[in-house]
Short mmCIF file of C-alpha atoms in Angstrom, two decimals:
data_model
loop_
_atom_site.label_atom_id
_atom_site.label_comp_id
_atom_site.label_asym_id
_atom_site.label_seq_id
_atom_site.Cartn_x
_atom_site.Cartn_y
_atom_site.Cartn_z
CA UNK S 1 -3.32 -8.48 14.63
CA UNK S 2 -1.91 -7.61 11.06
CA UNK S 3 -0.64 -4.30 10.67
CA UNK S 4 -0.84 -1.95 7.56
CA UNK S 5 1.20 1.13 6.21
CA UNK S 6 -1.07 3.00 4.33
CA UNK S 7 1.53 5.40 1.74
CA UNK S 8 -0.49 8.09 0.08
CA UNK S 9 0.31 12.34 0.00
CA UNK S 10 -3.57 12.24 0.52
CA UNK S 11 -4.91 12.85 3.64
CA UNK S 12 -8.50 11.68 2.86
CA UNK S 13 -7.11 8.88 0.98
CA UNK S 14 -5.40 7.70 3.88
CA UNK S 15 -7.95 8.48 6.39
CA UNK S 16 -10.70 6.40 4.73
CA UNK S 17 -8.47 3.55 4.14
CA UNK S 18 -7.60 3.69 7.40
CA UNK S 19 -11.48 3.35 8.32
CA UNK S 20 -11.92 0.64 6.23
CA UNK S 21 -8.98 -1.60 7.64
CA UNK S 22 -9.26 -1.05 11.27
CA UNK S 23 -13.37 -2.63 10.67
CA UNK S 24 -11.29 -5.53 8.89
CA UNK S 25 -8.69 -5.62 12.18
CA UNK S 26 -5.40 -4.19 10.53
CA UNK S 27 -3.21 -1.73 13.17
CA UNK S 28 -3.07 0.69 10.55
CA UNK S 29 0.71 3.25 10.49
CA UNK S 30 0.53 6.09 7.91
CA UNK S 31 3.54 7.53 5.77
CA UNK S 32 2.83 10.76 3.41
CA UNK S 33 5.89 9.28 1.42
CA UNK S 34 7.89 6.76 -0.25
CA UNK S 35 10.33 8.43 1.92
CA UNK S 36 8.18 8.23 5.01
CA UNK S 37 7.31 4.88 4.50
CA UNK S 38 10.49 3.64 4.04
CA UNK S 39 11.95 4.84 7.17
CA UNK S 40 8.89 3.88 8.84
CA UNK S 41 9.26 -0.52 7.36
CA UNK S 42 12.71 -0.10 9.03
CA UNK S 43 11.44 1.13 12.44
CA UNK S 44 9.06 -2.03 11.98
CA UNK S 45 8.36 -3.98 9.07
CA UNK S 46 4.19 -4.29 8.36
CA UNK S 47 2.37 -7.11 7.39
CA UNK S 48 0.68 -5.42 3.87
CA UNK S 49 1.71 -1.97 2.61
CA UNK S 50 -1.15 0.13 0.55
CA UNK S 51 1.03 2.24 -1.59
CA UNK S 52 -0.16 5.26 -3.73
CA UNK S 53 2.25 5.54 -7.07
CA UNK S 54 2.95 9.49 -7.74
CA UNK S 55 3.73 11.02 -4.17
CA UNK S 56 6.56 13.70 -3.83
CA UNK S 57 9.84 13.15 -2.13
CA UNK S 58 10.36 9.20 -3.13
CA UNK S 59 7.02 7.57 -5.43
CA UNK S 60 5.61 4.48 -4.79
CA UNK S 61 7.32 2.20 -7.54
CA UNK S 62 10.65 3.67 -6.05
CA UNK S 63 9.58 3.05 -2.57
CA UNK S 64 8.74 -0.60 -3.82
CA UNK S 65 12.18 -1.34 -5.52
CA UNK S 66 13.88 0.30 -2.71
CA UNK S 67 11.95 -2.06 -0.11
CA UNK S 68 12.15 -5.12 -2.18
CA UNK S 69 16.02 -4.51 -1.77
CA UNK S 70 15.87 -3.80 2.34
CA UNK S 71 16.19 -6.60 5.31
CA UNK S 72 12.61 -8.02 5.41
CA UNK S 73 11.47 -6.40 2.51
CA UNK S 74 10.21 -9.58 0.60
CA UNK S 75 8.28 -9.97 3.43
CA UNK S 76 5.13 -7.57 3.41
CA UNK S 77 2.55 -8.44 0.71
CA UNK S 78 2.34 -5.04 -1.22
CA UNK S 79 -0.92 -3.46 -3.14
CA UNK S 80 -0.87 -0.48 -5.16
CA UNK S 81 -3.49 1.45 -4.74
CA UNK S 82 -3.85 4.40 -7.25
CA UNK S 83 -5.94 5.64 -10.71
CA UNK S 84 -2.46 4.94 -13.04
CA UNK S 85 -4.40 2.07 -15.07
CA UNK S 86 -2.42 1.55 -18.04
CA UNK S 87 -0.97 -1.66 -18.93
CA UNK S 88 2.90 -0.64 -18.60
CA UNK S 89 2.39 1.07 -14.66
CA UNK S 90 0.62 -2.15 -13.91
CA UNK S 91 3.65 -3.98 -15.37
CA UNK S 92 6.05 -2.24 -13.75
CA UNK S 93 4.38 -2.12 -10.38
CA UNK S 94 4.56 -6.17 -10.68
CA UNK S 95 8.11 -6.58 -12.06
CA UNK S 96 9.11 -4.52 -9.14
CA UNK S 97 7.18 -6.75 -6.60
CA UNK S 98 4.00 -5.93 -6.20
CA UNK S 99 1.49 -8.23 -5.11
CA UNK S 100 -2.05 -6.82 -6.30
CA UNK S 101 -2.87 -3.71 -7.89
CA UNK S 102 -6.34 -1.84 -6.56
CA UNK S 103 -7.81 1.37 -8.56
CA UNK S 104 -9.14 4.08 -7.06
CA UNK S 105 -11.10 5.24 -5.89
CA UNK S 106 -12.06 2.06 -3.94
CA UNK S 107 -14.47 0.99 -1.42
CA UNK S 108 -14.18 -1.98 1.19
CA UNK S 109 -15.25 -3.97 -1.12
CA UNK S 110 -12.65 -3.66 -3.17
CA UNK S 111 -10.02 -4.16 -0.35
CA UNK S 112 -11.71 -6.95 1.45
CA UNK S 113 -11.68 -9.61 -1.81
CA UNK S 114 -7.78 -7.85 -3.08
CA UNK S 115 -6.84 -9.23 0.74
CA UNK S 116 -8.70 -12.09 0.40
CA UNK S 117 -6.34 -13.20 -3.23
CA UNK S 118 -3.60 -12.51 -1.31
CA UNK S 119 -4.15 -15.02 1.78
CA UNK S 120 -4.46 -11.31 4.66
CA UNK S 121 -8.03 -12.14 5.28
#
């Protein structure tokens, strides 16, 4: 079973993502911000990270840049999942090492199609 780290400061978003991803046979871990996610990755690197942009303590972009420099941090597929939809944000995410980008709000169909595109399903 593949593992997914859901990183979002919103408990509701984490709960919705968990429900969808568990239905897609992913083992789920959750993190409330970028630092929490980094700590989780250092303990056990997930197969995929579903990542919010705007969070307290450490935002998604800073997390991603740090993750990619961490041992084993180039391995997880990182899918940004955010309300930030302008080209500057998308370009910054891809340049920092994001594999894909999902706009909020999302549903199972959107997550499933993006995960198929990046080879997770």
